[in-house]
mmCIF file of C-alpha atoms and ligand atoms in Angstrom:
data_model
loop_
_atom_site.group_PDB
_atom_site.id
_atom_site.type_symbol
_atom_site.label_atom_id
_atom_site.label_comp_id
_atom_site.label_asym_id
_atom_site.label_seq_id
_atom_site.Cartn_x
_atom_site.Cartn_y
_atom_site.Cartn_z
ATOM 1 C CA UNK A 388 -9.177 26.228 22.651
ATOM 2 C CA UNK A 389 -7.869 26.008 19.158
ATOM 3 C CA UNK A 390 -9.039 25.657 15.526
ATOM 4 C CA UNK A 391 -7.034 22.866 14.798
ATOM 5 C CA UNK A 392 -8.302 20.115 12.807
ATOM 6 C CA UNK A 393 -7.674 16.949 14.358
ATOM 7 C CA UNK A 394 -8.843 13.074 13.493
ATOM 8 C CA UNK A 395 -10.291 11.539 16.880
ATOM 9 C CA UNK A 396 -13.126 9.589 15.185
ATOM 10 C CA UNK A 397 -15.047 8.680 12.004
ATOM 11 C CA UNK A 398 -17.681 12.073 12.165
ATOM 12 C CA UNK A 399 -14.602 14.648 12.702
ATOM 13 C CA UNK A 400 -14.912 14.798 8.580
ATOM 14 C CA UNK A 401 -17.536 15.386 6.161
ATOM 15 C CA UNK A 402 -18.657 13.362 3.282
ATOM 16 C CA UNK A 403 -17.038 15.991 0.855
ATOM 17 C CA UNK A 404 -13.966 15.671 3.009
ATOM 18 C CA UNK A 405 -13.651 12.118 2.878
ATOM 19 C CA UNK A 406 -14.369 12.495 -1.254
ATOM 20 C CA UNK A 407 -11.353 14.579 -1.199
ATOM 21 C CA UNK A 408 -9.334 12.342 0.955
ATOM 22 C CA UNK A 409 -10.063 9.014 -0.728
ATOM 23 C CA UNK A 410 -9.194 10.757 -4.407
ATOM 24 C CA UNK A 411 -5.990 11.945 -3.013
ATOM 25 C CA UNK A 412 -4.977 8.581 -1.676
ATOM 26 C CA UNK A 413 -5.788 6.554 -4.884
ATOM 27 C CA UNK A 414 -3.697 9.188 -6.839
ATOM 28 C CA UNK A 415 -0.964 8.633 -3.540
ATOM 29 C CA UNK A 416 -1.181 4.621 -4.232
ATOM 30 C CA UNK A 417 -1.017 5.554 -8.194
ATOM 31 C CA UNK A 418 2.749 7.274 -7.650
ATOM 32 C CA UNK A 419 3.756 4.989 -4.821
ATOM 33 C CA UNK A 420 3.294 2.009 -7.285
ATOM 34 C CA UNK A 421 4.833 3.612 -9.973
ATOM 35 C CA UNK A 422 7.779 4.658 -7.378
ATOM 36 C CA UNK A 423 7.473 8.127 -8.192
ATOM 37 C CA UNK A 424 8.481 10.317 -5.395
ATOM 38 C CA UNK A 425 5.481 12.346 -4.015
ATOM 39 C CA UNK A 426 7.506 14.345 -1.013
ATOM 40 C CA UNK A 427 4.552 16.731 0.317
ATOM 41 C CA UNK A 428 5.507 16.428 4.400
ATOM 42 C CA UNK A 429 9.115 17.103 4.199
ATOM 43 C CA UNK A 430 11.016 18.163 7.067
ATOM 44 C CA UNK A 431 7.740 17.401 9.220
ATOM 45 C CA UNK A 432 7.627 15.022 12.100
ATOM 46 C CA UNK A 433 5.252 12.569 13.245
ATOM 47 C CA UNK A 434 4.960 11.614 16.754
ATOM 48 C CA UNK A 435 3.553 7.997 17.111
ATOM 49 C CA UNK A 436 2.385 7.234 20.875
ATOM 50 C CA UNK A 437 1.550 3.318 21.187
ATOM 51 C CA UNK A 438 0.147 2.756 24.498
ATOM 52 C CA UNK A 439 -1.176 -0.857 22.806
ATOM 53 C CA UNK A 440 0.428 -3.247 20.750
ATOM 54 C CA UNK A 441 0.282 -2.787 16.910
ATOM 55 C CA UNK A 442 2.141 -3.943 13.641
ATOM 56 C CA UNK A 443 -0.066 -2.365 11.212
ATOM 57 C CA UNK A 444 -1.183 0.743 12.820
ATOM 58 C CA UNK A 445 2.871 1.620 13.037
ATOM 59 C CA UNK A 446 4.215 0.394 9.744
ATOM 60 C CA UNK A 447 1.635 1.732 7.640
ATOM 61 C CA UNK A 448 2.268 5.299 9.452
ATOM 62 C CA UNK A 449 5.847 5.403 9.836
ATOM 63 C CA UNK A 450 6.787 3.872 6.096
ATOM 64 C CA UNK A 451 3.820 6.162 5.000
ATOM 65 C CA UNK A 452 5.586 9.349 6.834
ATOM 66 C CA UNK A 453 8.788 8.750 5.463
ATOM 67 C CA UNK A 454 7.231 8.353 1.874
ATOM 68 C CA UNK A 455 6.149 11.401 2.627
ATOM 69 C CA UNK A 456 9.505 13.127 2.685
ATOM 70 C CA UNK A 457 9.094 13.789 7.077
ATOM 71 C CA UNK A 458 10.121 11.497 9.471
ATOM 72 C CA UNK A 459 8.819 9.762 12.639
ATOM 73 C CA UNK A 460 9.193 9.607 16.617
ATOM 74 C CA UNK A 461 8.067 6.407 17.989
ATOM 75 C CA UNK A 462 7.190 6.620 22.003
ATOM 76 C CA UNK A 463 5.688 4.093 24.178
ATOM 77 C CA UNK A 464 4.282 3.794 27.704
ATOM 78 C CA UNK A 465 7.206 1.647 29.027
ATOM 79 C CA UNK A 466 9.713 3.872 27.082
ATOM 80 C CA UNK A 467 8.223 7.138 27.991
ATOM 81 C CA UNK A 468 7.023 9.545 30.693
ATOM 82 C CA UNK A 469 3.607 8.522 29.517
ATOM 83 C CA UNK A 470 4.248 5.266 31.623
ATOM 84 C CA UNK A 471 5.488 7.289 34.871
ATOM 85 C CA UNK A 472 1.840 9.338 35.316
ATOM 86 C CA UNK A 473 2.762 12.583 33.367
ATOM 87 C CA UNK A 474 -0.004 14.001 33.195
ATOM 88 C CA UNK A 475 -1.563 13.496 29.248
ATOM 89 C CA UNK A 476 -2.028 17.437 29.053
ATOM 90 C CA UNK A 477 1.449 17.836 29.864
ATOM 91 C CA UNK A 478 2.758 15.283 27.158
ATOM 92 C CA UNK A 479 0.782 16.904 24.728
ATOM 93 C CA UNK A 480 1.815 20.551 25.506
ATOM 94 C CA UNK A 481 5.704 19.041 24.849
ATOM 95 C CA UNK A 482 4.870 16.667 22.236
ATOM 96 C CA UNK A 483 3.490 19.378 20.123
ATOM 97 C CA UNK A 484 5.972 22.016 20.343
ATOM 98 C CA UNK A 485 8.321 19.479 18.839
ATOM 99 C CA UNK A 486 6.374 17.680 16.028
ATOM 100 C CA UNK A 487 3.785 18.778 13.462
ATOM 101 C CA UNK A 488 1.811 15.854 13.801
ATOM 102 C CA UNK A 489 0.397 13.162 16.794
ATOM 103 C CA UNK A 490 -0.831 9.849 16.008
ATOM 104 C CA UNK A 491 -1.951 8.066 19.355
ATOM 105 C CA UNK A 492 -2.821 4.423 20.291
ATOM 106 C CA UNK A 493 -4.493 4.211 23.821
ATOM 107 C CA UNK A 494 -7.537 3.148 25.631
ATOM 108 C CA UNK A 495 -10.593 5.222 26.401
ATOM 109 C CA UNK A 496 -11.428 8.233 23.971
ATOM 110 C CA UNK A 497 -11.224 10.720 26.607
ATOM 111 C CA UNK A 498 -7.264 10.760 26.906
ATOM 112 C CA UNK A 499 -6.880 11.136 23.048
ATOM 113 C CA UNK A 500 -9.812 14.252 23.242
ATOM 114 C CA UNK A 501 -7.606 15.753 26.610
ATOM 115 C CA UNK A 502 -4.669 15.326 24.176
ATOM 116 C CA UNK A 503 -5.859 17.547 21.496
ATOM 117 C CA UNK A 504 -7.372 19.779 23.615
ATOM 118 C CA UNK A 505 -3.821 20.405 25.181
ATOM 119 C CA UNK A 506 -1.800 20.298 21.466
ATOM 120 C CA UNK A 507 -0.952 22.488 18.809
ATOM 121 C CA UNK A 508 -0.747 19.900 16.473
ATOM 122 C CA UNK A 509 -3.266 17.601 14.081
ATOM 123 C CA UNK A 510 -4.350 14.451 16.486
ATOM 124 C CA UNK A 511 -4.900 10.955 14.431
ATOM 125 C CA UNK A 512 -6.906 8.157 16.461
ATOM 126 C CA UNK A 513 -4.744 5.452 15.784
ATOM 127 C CA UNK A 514 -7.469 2.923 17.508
ATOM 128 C CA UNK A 515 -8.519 3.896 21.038
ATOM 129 C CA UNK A 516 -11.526 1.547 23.032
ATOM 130 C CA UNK A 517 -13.746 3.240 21.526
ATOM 131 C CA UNK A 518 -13.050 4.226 17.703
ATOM 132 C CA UNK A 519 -10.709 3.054 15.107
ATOM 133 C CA UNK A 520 -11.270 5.366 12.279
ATOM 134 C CA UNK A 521 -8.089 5.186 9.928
ATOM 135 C CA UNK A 522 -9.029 1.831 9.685
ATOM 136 C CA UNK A 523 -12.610 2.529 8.931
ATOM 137 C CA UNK A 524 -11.052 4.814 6.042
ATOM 138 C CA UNK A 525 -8.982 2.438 5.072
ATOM 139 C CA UNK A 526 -11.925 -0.606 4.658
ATOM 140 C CA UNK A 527 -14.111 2.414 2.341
ATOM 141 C CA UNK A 528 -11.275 2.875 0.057
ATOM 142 C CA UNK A 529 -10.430 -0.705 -0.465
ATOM 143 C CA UNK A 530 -14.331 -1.525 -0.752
ATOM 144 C CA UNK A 531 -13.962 1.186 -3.691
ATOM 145 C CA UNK A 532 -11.457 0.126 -5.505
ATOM 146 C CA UNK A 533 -12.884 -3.349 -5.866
ATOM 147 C CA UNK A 534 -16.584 -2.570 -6.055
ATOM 148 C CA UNK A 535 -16.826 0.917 -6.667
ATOM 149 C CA UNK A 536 -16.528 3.347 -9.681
ATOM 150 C CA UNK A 537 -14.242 7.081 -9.451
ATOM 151 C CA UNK A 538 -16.625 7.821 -12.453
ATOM 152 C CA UNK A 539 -20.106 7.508 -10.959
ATOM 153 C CA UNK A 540 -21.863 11.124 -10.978
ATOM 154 C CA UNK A 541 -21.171 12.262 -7.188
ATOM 155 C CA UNK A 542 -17.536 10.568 -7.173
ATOM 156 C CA UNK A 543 -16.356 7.267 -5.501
ATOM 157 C CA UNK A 544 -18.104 7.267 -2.437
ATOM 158 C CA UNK A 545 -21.948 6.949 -4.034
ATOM 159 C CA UNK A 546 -20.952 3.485 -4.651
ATOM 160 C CA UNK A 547 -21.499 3.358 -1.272
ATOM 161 C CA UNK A 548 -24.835 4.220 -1.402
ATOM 162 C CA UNK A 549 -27.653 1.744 -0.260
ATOM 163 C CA UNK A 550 -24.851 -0.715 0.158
ATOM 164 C CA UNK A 551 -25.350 -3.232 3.252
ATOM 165 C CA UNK A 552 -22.345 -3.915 5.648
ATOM 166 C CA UNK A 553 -22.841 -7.319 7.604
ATOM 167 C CA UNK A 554 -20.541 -6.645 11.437
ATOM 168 C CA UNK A 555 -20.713 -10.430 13.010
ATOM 169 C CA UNK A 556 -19.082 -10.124 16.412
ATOM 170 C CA UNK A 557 -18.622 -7.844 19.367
ATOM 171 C CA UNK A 558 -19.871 -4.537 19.287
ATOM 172 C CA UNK A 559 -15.970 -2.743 19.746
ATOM 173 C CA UNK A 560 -14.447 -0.085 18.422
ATOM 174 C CA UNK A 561 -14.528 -1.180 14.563
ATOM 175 C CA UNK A 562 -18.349 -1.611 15.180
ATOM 176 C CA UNK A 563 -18.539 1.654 16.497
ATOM 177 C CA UNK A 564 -16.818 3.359 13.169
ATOM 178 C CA UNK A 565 -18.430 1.562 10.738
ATOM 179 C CA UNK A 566 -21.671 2.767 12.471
ATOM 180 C CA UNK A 567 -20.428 6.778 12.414
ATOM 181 C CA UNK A 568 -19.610 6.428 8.621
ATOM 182 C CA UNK A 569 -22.624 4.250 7.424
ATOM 183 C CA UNK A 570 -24.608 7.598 9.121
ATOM 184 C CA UNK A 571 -22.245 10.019 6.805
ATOM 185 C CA UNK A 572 -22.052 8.211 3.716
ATOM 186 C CA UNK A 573 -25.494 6.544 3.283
ATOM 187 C CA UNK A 574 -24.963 2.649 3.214
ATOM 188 C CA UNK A 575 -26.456 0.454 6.511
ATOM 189 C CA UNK A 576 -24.848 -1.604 8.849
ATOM 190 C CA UNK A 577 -26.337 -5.098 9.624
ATOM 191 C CA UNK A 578 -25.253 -5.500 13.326
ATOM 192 C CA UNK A 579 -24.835 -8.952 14.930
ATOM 193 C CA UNK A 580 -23.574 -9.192 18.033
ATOM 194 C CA UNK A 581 -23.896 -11.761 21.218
ATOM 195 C CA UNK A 582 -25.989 -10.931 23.841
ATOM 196 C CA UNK A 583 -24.221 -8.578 26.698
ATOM 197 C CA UNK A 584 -22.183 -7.373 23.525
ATOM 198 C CA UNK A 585 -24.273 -5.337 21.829
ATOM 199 C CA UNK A 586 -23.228 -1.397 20.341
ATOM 200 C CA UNK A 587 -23.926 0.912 22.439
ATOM 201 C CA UNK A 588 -25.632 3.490 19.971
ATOM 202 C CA UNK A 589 -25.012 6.965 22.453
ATOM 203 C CA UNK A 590 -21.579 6.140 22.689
ATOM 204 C CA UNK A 591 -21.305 5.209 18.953
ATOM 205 C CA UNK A 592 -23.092 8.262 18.003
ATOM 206 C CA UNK A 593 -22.198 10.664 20.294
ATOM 207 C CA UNK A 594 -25.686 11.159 22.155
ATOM 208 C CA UNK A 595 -26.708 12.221 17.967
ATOM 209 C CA UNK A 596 -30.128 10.902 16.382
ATOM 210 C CA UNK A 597 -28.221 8.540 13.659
ATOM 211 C CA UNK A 598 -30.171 8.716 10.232
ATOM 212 C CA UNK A 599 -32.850 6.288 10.162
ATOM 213 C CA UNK A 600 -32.138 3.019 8.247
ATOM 214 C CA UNK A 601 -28.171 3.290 8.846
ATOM 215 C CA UNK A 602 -28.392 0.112 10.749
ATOM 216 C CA UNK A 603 -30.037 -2.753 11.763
ATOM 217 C CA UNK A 604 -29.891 -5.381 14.641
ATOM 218 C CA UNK A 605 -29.938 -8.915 13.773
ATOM 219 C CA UNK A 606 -29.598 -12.111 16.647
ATOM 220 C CA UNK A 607 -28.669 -14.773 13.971
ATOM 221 C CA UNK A 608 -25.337 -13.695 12.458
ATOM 222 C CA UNK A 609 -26.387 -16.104 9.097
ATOM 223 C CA UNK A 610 -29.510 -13.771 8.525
ATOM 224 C CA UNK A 611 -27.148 -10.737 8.839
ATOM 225 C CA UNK A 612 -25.282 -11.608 6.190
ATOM 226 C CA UNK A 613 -28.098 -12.317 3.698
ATOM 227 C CA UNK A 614 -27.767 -10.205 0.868
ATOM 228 C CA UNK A 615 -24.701 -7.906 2.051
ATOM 229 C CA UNK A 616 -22.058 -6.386 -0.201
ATOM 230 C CA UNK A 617 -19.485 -6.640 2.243
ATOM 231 C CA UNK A 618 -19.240 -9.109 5.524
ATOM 232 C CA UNK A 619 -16.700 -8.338 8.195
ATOM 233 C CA UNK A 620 -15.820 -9.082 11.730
ATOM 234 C CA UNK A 621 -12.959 -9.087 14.715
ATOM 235 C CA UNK A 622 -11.323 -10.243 16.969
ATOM 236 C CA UNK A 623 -13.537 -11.404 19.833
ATOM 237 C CA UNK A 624 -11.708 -10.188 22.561
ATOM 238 C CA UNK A 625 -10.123 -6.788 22.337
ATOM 239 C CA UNK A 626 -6.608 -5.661 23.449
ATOM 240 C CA UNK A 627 -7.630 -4.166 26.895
ATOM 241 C CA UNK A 628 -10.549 -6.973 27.509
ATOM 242 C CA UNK A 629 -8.439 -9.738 27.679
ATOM 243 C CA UNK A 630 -9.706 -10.707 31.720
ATOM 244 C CA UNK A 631 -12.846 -11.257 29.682
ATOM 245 C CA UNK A 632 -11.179 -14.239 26.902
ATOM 246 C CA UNK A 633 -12.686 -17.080 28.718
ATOM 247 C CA UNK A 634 -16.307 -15.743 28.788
ATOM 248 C CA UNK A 635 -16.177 -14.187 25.395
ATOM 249 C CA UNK A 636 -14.923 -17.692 24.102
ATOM 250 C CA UNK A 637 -18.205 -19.080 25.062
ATOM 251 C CA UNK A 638 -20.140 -15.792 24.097
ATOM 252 C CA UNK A 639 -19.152 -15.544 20.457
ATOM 253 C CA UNK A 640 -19.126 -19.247 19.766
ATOM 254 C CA UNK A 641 -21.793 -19.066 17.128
ATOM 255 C CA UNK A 642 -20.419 -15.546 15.667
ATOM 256 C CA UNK A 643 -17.458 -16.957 13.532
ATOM 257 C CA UNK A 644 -17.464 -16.129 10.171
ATOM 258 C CA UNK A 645 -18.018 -18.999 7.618
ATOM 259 C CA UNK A 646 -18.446 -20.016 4.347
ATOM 260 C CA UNK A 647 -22.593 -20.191 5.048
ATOM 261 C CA UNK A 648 -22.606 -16.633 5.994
ATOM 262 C CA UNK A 649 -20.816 -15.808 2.767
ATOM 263 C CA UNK A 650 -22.736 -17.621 0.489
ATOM 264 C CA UNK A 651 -26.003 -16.060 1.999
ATOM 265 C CA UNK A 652 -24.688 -12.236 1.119
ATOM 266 C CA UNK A 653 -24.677 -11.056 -2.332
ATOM 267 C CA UNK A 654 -22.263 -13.551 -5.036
ATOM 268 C CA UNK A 655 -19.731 -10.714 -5.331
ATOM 269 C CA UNK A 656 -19.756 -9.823 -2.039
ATOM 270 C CA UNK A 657 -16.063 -8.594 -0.170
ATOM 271 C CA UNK A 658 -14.748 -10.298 3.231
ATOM 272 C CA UNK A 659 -12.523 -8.006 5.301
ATOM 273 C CA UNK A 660 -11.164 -7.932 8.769
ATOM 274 C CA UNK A 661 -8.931 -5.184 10.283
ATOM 275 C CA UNK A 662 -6.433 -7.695 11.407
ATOM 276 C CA UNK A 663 -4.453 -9.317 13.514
ATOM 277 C CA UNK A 664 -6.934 -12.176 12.984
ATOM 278 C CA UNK A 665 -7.972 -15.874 14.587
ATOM 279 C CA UNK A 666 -8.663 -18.296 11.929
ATOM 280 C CA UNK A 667 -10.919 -21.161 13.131
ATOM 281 C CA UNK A 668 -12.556 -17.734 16.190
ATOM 282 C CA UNK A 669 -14.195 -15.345 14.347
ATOM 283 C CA UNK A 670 -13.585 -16.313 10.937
ATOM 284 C CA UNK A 671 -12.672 -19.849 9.364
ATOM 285 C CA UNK A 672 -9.641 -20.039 7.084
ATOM 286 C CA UNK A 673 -11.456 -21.177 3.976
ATOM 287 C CA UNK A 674 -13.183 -17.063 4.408
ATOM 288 C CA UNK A 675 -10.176 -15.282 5.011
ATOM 289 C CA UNK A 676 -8.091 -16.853 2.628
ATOM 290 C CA UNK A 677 -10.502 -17.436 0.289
ATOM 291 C CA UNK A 678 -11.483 -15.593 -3.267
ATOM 292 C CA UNK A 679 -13.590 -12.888 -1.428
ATOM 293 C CA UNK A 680 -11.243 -11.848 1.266
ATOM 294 C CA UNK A 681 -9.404 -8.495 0.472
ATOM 295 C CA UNK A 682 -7.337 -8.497 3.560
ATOM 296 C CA UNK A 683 -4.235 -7.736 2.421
ATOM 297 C CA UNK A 684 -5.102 -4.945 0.193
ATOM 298 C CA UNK A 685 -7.350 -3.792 2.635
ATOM 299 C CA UNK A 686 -3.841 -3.404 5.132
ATOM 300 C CA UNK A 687 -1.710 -2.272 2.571
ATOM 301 C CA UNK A 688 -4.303 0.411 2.084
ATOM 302 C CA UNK A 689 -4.346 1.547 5.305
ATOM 303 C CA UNK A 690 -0.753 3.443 4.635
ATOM 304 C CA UNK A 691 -2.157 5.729 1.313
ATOM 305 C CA UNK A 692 -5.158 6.429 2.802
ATOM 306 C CA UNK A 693 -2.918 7.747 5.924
ATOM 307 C CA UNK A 694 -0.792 9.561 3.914
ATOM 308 C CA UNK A 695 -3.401 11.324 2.508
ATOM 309 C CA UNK A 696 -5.480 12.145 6.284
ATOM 310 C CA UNK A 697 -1.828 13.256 7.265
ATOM 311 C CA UNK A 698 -0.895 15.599 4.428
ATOM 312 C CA UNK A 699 -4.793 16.966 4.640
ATOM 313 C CA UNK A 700 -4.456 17.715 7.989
ATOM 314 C CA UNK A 701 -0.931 19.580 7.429
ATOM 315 C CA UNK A 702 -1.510 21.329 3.844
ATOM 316 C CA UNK A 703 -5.387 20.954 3.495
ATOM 317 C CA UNK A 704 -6.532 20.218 -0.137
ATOM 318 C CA UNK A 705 -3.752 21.220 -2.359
ATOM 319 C CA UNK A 706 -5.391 20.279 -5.396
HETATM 320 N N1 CP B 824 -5.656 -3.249 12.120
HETATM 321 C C1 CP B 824 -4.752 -2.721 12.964
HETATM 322 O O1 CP B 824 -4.923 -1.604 13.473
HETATM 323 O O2 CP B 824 -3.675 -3.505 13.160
HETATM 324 P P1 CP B 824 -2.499 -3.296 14.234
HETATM 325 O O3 CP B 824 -3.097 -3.552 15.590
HETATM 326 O O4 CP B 824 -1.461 -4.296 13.849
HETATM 327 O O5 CP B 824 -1.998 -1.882 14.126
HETATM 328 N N1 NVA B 825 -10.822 -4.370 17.967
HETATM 329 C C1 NVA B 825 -9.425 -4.687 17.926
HETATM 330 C C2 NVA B 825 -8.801 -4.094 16.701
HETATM 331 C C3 NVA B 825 -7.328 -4.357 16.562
HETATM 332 C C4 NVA B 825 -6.733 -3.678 15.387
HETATM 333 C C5 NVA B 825 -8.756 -4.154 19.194
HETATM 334 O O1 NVA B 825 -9.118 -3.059 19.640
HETATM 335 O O2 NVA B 825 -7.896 -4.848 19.742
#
């Protein structure tokens, strides 16, 4: 129905895109730390439609937004219509006449695609069962700026190249992103999940062929960590799966992150996790607050890079 660009998973952009984006959020970072005012969105409004819990998802969004010059409408299921059965085409007709911009939190992928199908305005994934993108963009940029070089020939994101990602733990909606952007940008995923919670590749991929070698399936979490540049879970249990806690308990026993699986990837290797995390679940305290994890910066740099998707989506490259 419309030509309007909107951010509902990891393989909405292209690899030139993304080489845009990620330069325009490390110069973003650049002015925010030197408190420079960089006003590019003002008078523009963000919706910001949490039908799940969050505290980085909104922070990094709304701070971001106002940084931005624009400001920010925060709705919720219990505090909305959403929450009394309007219908989701209906919200998104009204919603967009309002704002210039929709970020949405929600369960299956489908409501966030009916959405944008019914909006005038950008859609941002904000996490959804399915896909979690702006973090995904978020965990390149950071995996840059420690590891990578902006002066390699073919920019920033060939230091991605031929790269190895370890995923230890359930095969969710993080697993599912970093699957759609090892196929874009050209590094592999080393995928260990428990039995009964594997990735589901269609879903991941969207029924595409992936490109061959962008990952590979591993039972023993230890031997999917050998020789990566970069090892990273989640939580076991997802917000919407939590019936399921008790079995997955048992399930991902073995598929906690420790300081054996980090000494078997590369020395320099990175530890990240999207956060909220379980210390002592899927990852032991000594890895997440050790010398490898970049956790923090790796949620701190989930507002640039979202500044930047935001003011790409509104102004397009203005460089
Ligand atoms: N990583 C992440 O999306 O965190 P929140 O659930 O706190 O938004
Ligand atoms: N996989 C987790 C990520 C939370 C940011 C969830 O969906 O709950």
């Amino acid at each position: 129905m419309s030509t309007i660009k909107h951010y509902l998973q990891f393989s909405d952009f292209t690899a030139d895109e993304y080489a845009y984006v990620l330069e325009r959020a490390a110069l973003i970072k650049k002015k925010f730390k030197g408190y420079e005012k960089h006003h590019t969105l003002g008078d523009r409004t963000l919706a910001m439609i949490f039908e799940k819990a969050s505290t980085r998802t909104r922070v990094s969004f709304e701070a971001g937004m106002y940084q931005l010059g624009g400001s920010v409408v925060h709705l919720t299921t219990g505090d909305s219509q959403l929450g009394r059965a309007e219908p989701i085409e209906d919200s998104a007709r009204v919603i967009s006449r309002m704002t210039d911009l929709v970020m949405i939190r929600t369960f299956g992928q489908e409501k966030i695609e009916r959405f944008a199908a019914h909006s005038r305005v950008p859609v941002i994934n904000g996490l959804t069962n399915e896909f979690h993108p702006c973090q995904i963009l978020a965990d390149i940029f950071t995996f840059i700026e420690h590891r990578g070089s902006r002066d390699t020939a073919g920019g920033a994101l060939s230091s991605l190249q031929g790269k190895v990602v370890a995923w230890v733990g359930d095969g969710n909606n993080m697993a599912n992103t970093w699957l759609q952007a090892a196929d874009l940008l050209g590094f592999t995923v080393h995928l260990s999940t428990p039995s009964g919670y594997e990735v589901d590749e269609k879903l991941a991929f969207g029924g595409k062929t992936p490109r061959t070698g962008c990952y590979k399936v591993f039972k023993d979490p230890l031997e999917a960590c050998k020789g990566a540049d970069l090892v990273t879970t989640d939580v076991w249990t997802s917000m919407g799966y939590e019936a399921e806690n008790e079995a997955r308990r048992k399930a991902f026993a073995d598929w906690c992150v420790d300081a054996e699986m980090m000494a078997s990837a590369q020395p320099d290797a990175l530890f990240m996790h999207c956060l909220p995390a379980h210390r002592g679940e899927e990852v032991e305290a000594e890895v997440i607050d050790g010398p490898q994890s970049v956790v923090w910066d790796e949620a701190e740099n989930r507002m640039h890079v979202q500044k930047a998707l935001m003011e790409y989506l509104l102004l397009g490259r203005v460089d």
